[in-house]
């Protein structure tokens, strides 16, 4: 009120938020609105937030920090394998004969998985191969540790596939029976030369060739990669190359094998599954699919927007340019957690109306026109979906402090 945050009732706060978003929609159109969910929030909260914006506000400007990186896996694996998620269970990794670990942040983001890899190498004498652009503690347990700058990762993975094809190391029976497009793959790799790649990396050709043979001849192969692998513009190409390696070596649909994308947040998989994305409805259904849109419209009881919205980065850029007028921020504080913090802060200041729903009074909350106090994980019911697609139920064990409500109840 009058430019200052003051304590009020839930009824008054929610009425004000609803009226402001309706006003902004009528004045500027639905594309002037946006919502940012969270891979830390429950499935229920993310689902209801995207449903509210799509059904009530006709807006697909929906995302969460890190969403672009996660969608590189979701979209690419969905297109190639029919399912945009981990192919096997995490417990199978340490039983693989060979573990190919890609990326810099496996230990930092998923220490339990890193522990399993160390145990596989040290206790079970399995072969661990690390590929990263920085020195890793995990590499001390690896039989082979390869330094590959991020900008060379696509060439590195494609060169492995090319060499496996050239040397006839791939599983011809599996490729013929279970895959399509081997000729297209060969054409796409026509200009790839592993000798050029190893020269760029400063590797001995014999080391690279032995690596290709190790992957191709392994009785089980787990390809594990951390979130940073897909964080740049070439993320989808890297995932495609990883999937090609898994198919060429016939390590899909096999125990202790497969593709293992790792995410740093507790509900990144769930946020994608629930449709907190500008291009996908819940269940990874593309918003441009008219049949799926009609089906969901009938279930939800209203028309839905048919044009893909802005992703997280574009939302912030549009807010900075005063094209986004209203923003709903759930469970995230990008001023302190994301790059370009000053630009994000300036973008939030340009908004006509900002709602922050969070457990704490954050830096983003200080800029907000409305702050909604939510509860912690021990103070609410809900579900989370971990990186191996296992749903985990939250059971409330503590009373919510003050007048705080669970995220999903607020939405």
Tab-separated table of N, CA and C in Angstrom, residues 73 77-78 80-90 92-93 221-225 239 242-243 246-247 251-263 269 387-389:
chain	number	residue	atom	x	y	z
A	73	UNK	N	17.615	-32.160	-22.288
A	73	UNK	CA	17.474	-33.595	-22.080
A	73	UNK	C	16.057	-34.057	-22.399
A	77	UNK	N	15.761	-36.538	-25.615
A	77	UNK	CA	15.497	-37.947	-25.313
A	77	UNK	C	14.066	-38.335	-25.665
A	78	UNK	N	13.121	-37.403	-25.514
A	78	UNK	CA	11.742	-37.693	-25.909
A	78	UNK	C	11.654	-37.972	-27.401
A	80	UNK	N	14.133	-38.980	-29.401
A	80	UNK	CA	14.914	-40.140	-29.827
A	80	UNK	C	14.409	-41.432	-29.200
A	81	UNK	N	14.128	-41.392	-27.896
A	81	UNK	CA	13.780	-42.614	-27.161
A	81	UNK	C	12.304	-42.718	-26.801
A	82	UNK	N	11.578	-41.598	-26.951
A	82	UNK	CA	10.171	-41.610	-26.587
A	82	UNK	C	9.914	-41.279	-25.136
A	83	UNK	N	10.959	-41.029	-24.365
A	83	UNK	CA	10.799	-40.702	-22.953
A	83	UNK	C	11.959	-39.797	-22.534
A	84	UNK	N	11.624	-38.619	-22.010
A	84	UNK	CA	12.645	-37.629	-21.706
A	84	UNK	C	13.137	-37.682	-20.278
A	85	UNK	N	13.675	-38.815	-19.885
A	85	UNK	CA	14.136	-38.962	-18.503
A	85	UNK	C	15.168	-40.079	-18.430
A	86	UNK	N	15.676	-40.301	-17.231
A	86	UNK	CA	16.649	-41.352	-16.973
A	86	UNK	C	16.089	-42.708	-17.396
A	87	UNK	N	16.923	-43.517	-18.038
A	87	UNK	CA	16.431	-44.798	-18.568
A	87	UNK	C	16.471	-45.924	-17.547
A	88	UNK	N	17.291	-45.806	-16.521
A	88	UNK	CA	17.446	-46.862	-15.520
A	88	UNK	C	17.437	-46.248	-14.127
A	89	UNK	N	17.552	-47.082	-13.113
A	89	UNK	CA	17.555	-46.606	-11.734
A	89	UNK	C	18.969	-46.250	-11.278
A	90	UNK	N	19.053	-45.298	-10.378
A	90	UNK	CA	20.358	-44.846	-9.893
A	90	UNK	C	21.163	-45.975	-9.257
A	92	UNK	N	21.656	-48.803	-10.177
A	92	UNK	CA	22.322	-49.657	-11.151
A	92	UNK	C	23.684	-49.128	-11.573
A	93	UNK	N	23.945	-47.842	-11.310
A	93	UNK	CA	25.168	-47.226	-11.827
A	93	UNK	C	26.416	-47.947	-11.331
A	221	UNK	N	27.198	-50.514	-19.695
A	221	UNK	CA	27.754	-49.165	-19.790
A	221	UNK	C	26.741	-48.157	-19.270
A	222	UNK	N	27.112	-47.415	-18.242
A	222	UNK	CA	26.271	-46.345	-17.701
A	222	UNK	C	26.861	-45.010	-18.125
A	223	UNK	N	26.101	-44.233	-18.870
A	223	UNK	CA	26.540	-42.896	-19.284
A	223	UNK	C	25.835	-41.878	-18.394
A	224	UNK	N	26.609	-41.229	-17.554
A	224	UNK	CA	26.079	-40.314	-16.547
A	224	UNK	C	26.549	-38.903	-16.881
A	225	UNK	N	25.636	-37.933	-16.839
A	225	UNK	CA	26.088	-36.560	-17.087
A	225	UNK	C	25.386	-35.578	-16.161
A	239	UNK	N	23.227	-34.180	-25.818
A	239	UNK	CA	22.319	-35.259	-25.428
A	239	UNK	C	22.092	-36.208	-26.602
A	242	UNK	N	25.075	-38.405	-26.842
A	242	UNK	CA	25.057	-39.394	-25.757
A	242	UNK	C	24.094	-40.530	-26.101
A	243	UNK	N	22.912	-40.170	-26.594
A	243	UNK	CA	21.927	-41.185	-26.972
A	243	UNK	C	22.449	-42.066	-28.107
A	246	UNK	N	24.787	-44.619	-26.669
A	246	UNK	CA	24.050	-45.673	-25.967
A	246	UNK	C	23.416	-46.650	-26.948
A	247	UNK	N	22.919	-46.151	-28.072
A	247	UNK	CA	22.296	-47.040	-29.058
A	247	UNK	C	23.337	-47.844	-29.827
A	251	UNK	N	23.354	-50.330	-25.288
A	251	UNK	CA	23.250	-50.240	-23.834
A	251	UNK	C	22.000	-49.485	-23.408
A	252	UNK	N	20.894	-49.841	-24.055
A	252	UNK	CA	19.574	-49.353	-23.674
A	252	UNK	C	18.682	-50.570	-23.444
A	253	UNK	N	17.841	-50.490	-22.425
A	253	UNK	CA	16.987	-51.612	-22.101
A	253	UNK	C	17.745	-52.765	-21.473
A	254	UNK	N	18.939	-52.458	-20.954
A	254	UNK	CA	19.779	-53.473	-20.341
A	254	UNK	C	20.032	-53.119	-18.876
A	255	UNK	N	20.184	-54.117	-18.003
A	255	UNK	CA	20.507	-53.822	-16.602
A	255	UNK	C	21.862	-53.129	-16.474
A	256	UNK	N	21.950	-52.226	-15.523
A	256	UNK	CA	23.210	-51.567	-15.169
A	256	UNK	C	23.780	-50.744	-16.320
A	257	UNK	N	22.936	-50.358	-17.232
A	257	UNK	CA	23.373	-49.582	-18.389
A	257	UNK	C	22.457	-48.378	-18.551
A	258	UNK	N	22.553	-47.717	-19.702
A	258	UNK	CA	21.616	-46.643	-20.009
A	258	UNK	C	22.171	-45.253	-19.842
A	259	UNK	N	21.244	-44.284	-19.850
A	259	UNK	CA	21.557	-42.853	-19.812
A	259	UNK	C	21.034	-42.283	-18.502
A	260	UNK	N	21.899	-41.543	-17.810
A	260	UNK	CA	21.572	-41.044	-16.476
A	260	UNK	C	21.806	-39.528	-16.386
A	261	UNK	N	20.824	-38.713	-16.770
A	261	UNK	CA	20.964	-37.263	-16.543
A	261	UNK	C	20.777	-36.953	-15.064
A	262	UNK	N	21.614	-36.083	-14.539
A	262	UNK	CA	21.551	-35.715	-13.129
A	262	UNK	C	21.204	-34.241	-12.994
A	263	UNK	N	20.284	-33.918	-12.075
A	263	UNK	CA	19.878	-32.535	-11.854
A	263	UNK	C	20.232	-32.117	-10.431
A	269	UNK	N	12.942	-32.865	-12.234
A	269	UNK	CA	12.162	-33.767	-13.088
A	269	UNK	C	10.673	-33.503	-12.923
A	387	UNK	N	15.402	-37.476	-9.781
A	387	UNK	CA	16.018	-37.556	-11.102
A	387	UNK	C	15.828	-38.910	-11.777
A	388	UNK	N	15.502	-39.965	-11.013
A	388	UNK	CA	15.228	-41.264	-11.625
A	388	UNK	C	13.732	-41.523	-11.759
A	389	UNK	N	12.914	-40.449	-11.651
A	389	UNK	CA	11.459	-40.483	-11.846
A	389	UNK	C	10.718	-41.173	-10.704
